[in-house]
């Protein structure tokens, strides 16, 4: 399963990730003034019970929830403009799931999610997924109208410039990777990476393509260019938890 984690991110997530992301979003979504509420999120007075399969599922659930939070206003506008919301068959308690799954759907360019045989289906997720996908043409048209209205080249342009700059800086930061010395030695990691076409250099300033370097302060930490994240996650070293992305 971990060997396909990049594929999972491109084609959708497991049902449990959507549920947990929706629970997180329910507690952090921006609450509007009463006379401005058009999208209702139900009761969030009770702290949600979160259950994560592992660290990867936890990280992705929080990422999905916070991405939905960043674009909450846009996602609500899409739902309203397309007339997909409100819907009598979807209670307010599932609105957070609706918003979270809409964010993911537009990230996939409104393409269908890949379903994994080994996962336990969650009825609420399948219900919202079917509902959104059945209106994918209207939702895509609503997104296009929003972009034209706001003269936005992509959804990132809906964010304030300060947040856009922060996101750009974060995406350019080098990747720090811990070596799990309980499972593999430093020399074996070097050998495995060399076989995969990686070259060790002295410092971050020497990065050029498939290169990496040792951290200057921690001898069990490697540093890679940010552009290599997808390739790294596809390595057996990560699938077998011999290397751990910080």
C-alpha positions as semicolon CSV with decimal commas, in nm:
position;residue;x (nm);y (nm);z (nm)
1;X;0,000;0,000;0,000
2;X;0,276;0,244;0,091
3;X;0,444;0,166;-0,239
4;X;0,159;0,345;-0,415
5;X;0,127;0,646;-0,186
6;X;0,209;0,892;-0,466
7;X;-0,051;0,729;-0,689
8;X;-0,306;0,757;-0,408
9;X;-0,246;1,132;-0,380
10;X;-0,290;1,180;-0,755
11;X;-0,609;0,975;-0,787
12;X;-0,777;1,047;-0,456
13;X;-0,747;0,918;-0,101
14;X;-0,879;0,640;0,116
15;X;-1,228;0,692;0,261
16;X;-1,089;0,724;0,614
17;X;-0,870;1,019;0,509
18;X;-1,172;1,210;0,380
19;X;-1,364;1,142;0,701
20;X;-1,079;1,254;0,926
21;X;-1,007;1,560;0,710
22;X;-1,375;1,656;0,731
23;X;-1,370;1,623;1,110
24;X;-1,061;1,842;1,131
25;X;-1,210;2,098;0,892
26;X;-1,531;2,105;1,095
27;X;-1,334;2,235;1,392
28;X;-1,119;2,490;1,208
29;X;-1,342;2,629;0,932
30;X;-1,396;3,003;0,923
31;X;-1,727;3,091;1,087
32;X;-1,921;3,369;0,917
33;X;-2,140;3,632;1,081
34;X;-2,499;3,516;1,120
35;X;-2,636;3,749;0,852
36;X;-2,371;3,627;0,604
37;X;-2,410;3,252;0,652
38;X;-2,502;3,082;0,324
39;X;-2,332;2,747;0,385
40;X;-2,411;2,571;0,711
41;X;-2,172;2,327;0,877
42;X;-2,377;2,175;1,156
43;X;-2,275;2,143;1,521
44;X;-1,903;2,148;1,602
45;X;-1,931;2,183;1,979
46;X;-1,813;1,825;2,038
47;X;-1,446;1,744;1,976
48;X;-1,418;1,488;1,695
49;X;-1,279;1,140;1,754
50;X;-0,991;1,094;1,510
51;X;-0,845;0,753;1,426
52;X;-0,546;0,739;1,193
53;X;-0,411;0,421;1,037
54;X;-0,055;0,553;1,047
55;X;0,156;0,869;1,028
56;X;0,101;0,904;0,654
57;X;-0,279;0,894;0,692
58;X;-0,254;1,152;0,971
59;X;-0,034;1,390;0,771
60;X;-0,248;1,370;0,458
61;X;-0,572;1,418;0,656
62;X;-0,442;1,741;0,807
63;X;-0,304;1,860;0,473
64;X;-0,641;1,802;0,306
65;X;-0,829;1,981;0,585
66;X;-0,601;2,284;0,581
67;X;-0,609;2,307;0,202
68;X;-0,988;2,313;0,220
69;X;-0,962;2,585;0,485
70;X;-0,735;2,798;0,263
71;X;-0,991;2,786;-0,018
72;X;-1,307;2,778;0,193
73;X;-1,457;3,095;0,039
74;X;-1,389;2,973;-0,315
75;X;-1,528;2,624;-0,250
76;X;-1,844;2,767;-0,095
77;X;-1,884;3,001;-0,393
78;X;-1,852;2,707;-0,633
79;X;-2,113;2,506;-0,443
80;X;-2,359;2,796;-0,439
81;X;-2,298;2,914;-0,796
82;X;-2,344;2,562;-0,936
83;X;-2,661;2,512;-0,726
84;X;-2,509;2,189;-0,594
85;X;-2,566;2,333;-0,247
86;X;-2,801;2,332;-0,064
87;X;-2,924;1,977;-0,107
88;X;-3,206;1,831;0,106
89;X;-3,049;1,484;0,104
90;X;-2,721;1,612;0,254
91;X;-2,751;1,721;0,618
92;X;-2,548;2,010;0,759
93;X;-2,334;1,758;0,949
94;X;-2,190;1,642;0,614
95;X;-2,114;1,989;0,473
96;X;-1,753;1,972;0,590
97;X;-1,712;1,643;0,404
98;X;-1,874;1,802;0,098
99;X;-1,625;2,092;0,102
100;X;-1,320;1,875;0,166
101;X;-1,412;1,632;-0,112
102;X;-1,490;1,918;-0,351
103;X;-1,140;2,056;-0,296
104;X;-0,990;1,717;-0,379
105;X;-1,218;1,669;-0,680
106;X;-1,111;1,998;-0,839
107;X;-0,747;1,910;-0,764
108;X;-0,802;1,596;-0,976
109;X;-0,949;1,812;-1,253
110;X;-1,290;1,659;-1,175
111;X;-1,171;1,311;-1,271
112;X;-1,302;0,998;-1,096
113;X;-1,119;0,868;-0,789
114;X;-0,940;0,535;-0,799
115;X;-1,098;0,296;-0,550
116;X;-0,866;0,056;-0,368
117;X;-0,999;-0,294;-0,306
118;X;-0,837;-0,328;0,036
119;X;-0,998;-0,023;0,191
120;X;-1,308;-0,032;0,409
121;X;-1,581;0,177;0,239
122;X;-1,743;0,459;0,436
123;X;-2,106;0,517;0,340
124;X;-2,097;0,895;0,391
125;X;-1,788;0,931;0,173
126;X;-1,935;0,725;-0,110
127;X;-2,260;0,922;-0,090
128;X;-2,088;1,263;-0,114
129;X;-1,850;1,136;-0,380
130;X;-2,134;1,011;-0,600
131;X;-2,326;1,336;-0,550
132;X;-2,033;1,563;-0,640
133;X;-1,923;1,352;-0,935
134;X;-2,274;1,351;-1,080
135;X;-2,255;1,734;-1,093
136;X;-1,890;1,756;-1,201
137;X;-1,973;1,949;-1,520
138;X;-2,167;2,214;-1,329
139;X;-1,896;2,236;-1,065
140;X;-1,620;2,276;-1,324
141;X;-1,824;2,547;-1,499
142;X;-1,877;2,729;-1,168
143;X;-1,502;2,717;-1,098
144;X;-1,434;2,860;-1,445
145;X;-1,681;3,143;-1,384
146;X;-1,515;3,221;-1,050
147;X;-1,173;3,237;-1,215
148;X;-1,304;3,472;-1,486
149;X;-1,484;3,686;-1,226
150;X;-1,172;3,724;-1,015
151;X;-0,928;3,725;-1,310
152;X;-0,744;3,429;-1,157
153;X;-0,507;3,212;-1,363
154;X;-0,544;2,928;-1,108
155;X;-0,704;2,876;-0,770
156;X;-0,379;2,984;-0,599
157;X;-0,458;3,339;-0,712
158;X;-0,764;3,341;-0,488
159;X;-0,529;3,345;-0,189
160;X;-0,388;3,668;-0,041
161;X;-0,044;3,745;-0,181
162;X;0,126;3,693;0,157
163;X;-0,010;3,337;0,180
164;X;0,085;3,266;-0,182
165;X;0,440;3,377;-0,111
166;X;0,456;3,161;0,202
167;X;0,335;2,857;0,007
168;X;0,590;2,918;-0,268
169;X;0,873;2,946;-0,017
170;X;0,760;2,632;0,165
171;X;0,743;2,431;-0,159
172;X;1,100;2,536;-0,244
173;X;1,249;2,429;0,088
174;X;1,480;2,125;0,070
175;X;1,336;1,794;0,192
176;X;1,477;1,654;0,515
177;X;1,479;1,276;0,546
178;X;1,551;1,069;0,858
179;X;1,740;0,742;0,825
180;X;1,569;0,469;1,027
181;X;1,887;0,315;1,171
182;X;1,681;0,035;1,328
183;X;1,623;-0,098;0,976
184;X;1,921;0,012;0,767
185;X;2,275;0,145;0,801
186;X;2,402;0,474;0,665
187;X;2,634;0,300;0,416
188;X;2,351;0,079;0,287
189;X;2,141;0,389;0,226
190;X;2,426;0,548;0,031
191;X;2,464;0,232;-0,177
192;X;2,092;0,200;-0,247
193;X;2,060;0,566;-0,349
194;X;2,362;0,534;-0,577
195;X;2,198;0,238;-0,753
196;X;1,888;0,454;-0,805
197;X;2,095;0,726;-0,973
198;X;2,140;0,967;-0,683
199;X;2,470;1,145;-0,625
200;X;2,589;1,270;-0,285
201;X;2,719;1,628;-0,283
202;X;2,875;1,845;-0,013
203;X;2,595;2,095;0,052
204;X;2,254;2,225;-0,058
205;X;2,425;2,483;-0,279
206;X;2,560;2,194;-0,491
207;X;2,216;2,048;-0,569
208;X;2,169;1,967;-0,936
209;X;1,911;1,708;-1,038
210;X;1,927;1,373;-0,855
211;X;2,155;1,485;-0,576
212;X;2,145;1,492;-0,197
213;X;2,369;1,581;0,094
214;X;2,419;1,504;0,461
215;X;2,272;1,737;0,721
216;X;2,549;1,945;0,880
217;X;2,430;1,881;1,236
218;X;2,260;1,537;1,233
219;X;2,445;1,240;1,088
220;X;2,123;1,041;1,040
221;X;1,949;1,307;0,830
222;X;1,974;1,350;0,453
223;X;1,865;1,655;0,254
224;X;1,717;1,641;-0,098
225;X;1,592;1,901;-0,348
226;X;1,220;1,972;-0,306
227;X;1,159;1,881;-0,672
228;X;1,238;1,516;-0,598
229;X;0,955;1,452;-0,350
230;X;0,749;1,233;-0,584
231;X;1,050;1,025;-0,693
232;X;1,160;0,979;-0,332
233;X;0,820;0,857;-0,212
234;X;0,825;0,592;-0,484
235;X;1,152;0,441;-0,359
236;X;1,146;0,111;-0,171
237;X;1,350;0,284;0,100
238;X;1,042;0,491;0,185
239;X;0,792;0,212;0,125
240;X;0,982;-0,003;0,374
241;X;1,014;0,286;0,624
242;X;1,393;0,280;0,604
243;X;1,381;0,647;0,516
244;X;1,122;0,881;0,672
245;X;1,023;1,217;0,526
246;X;1,044;1,488;0,790
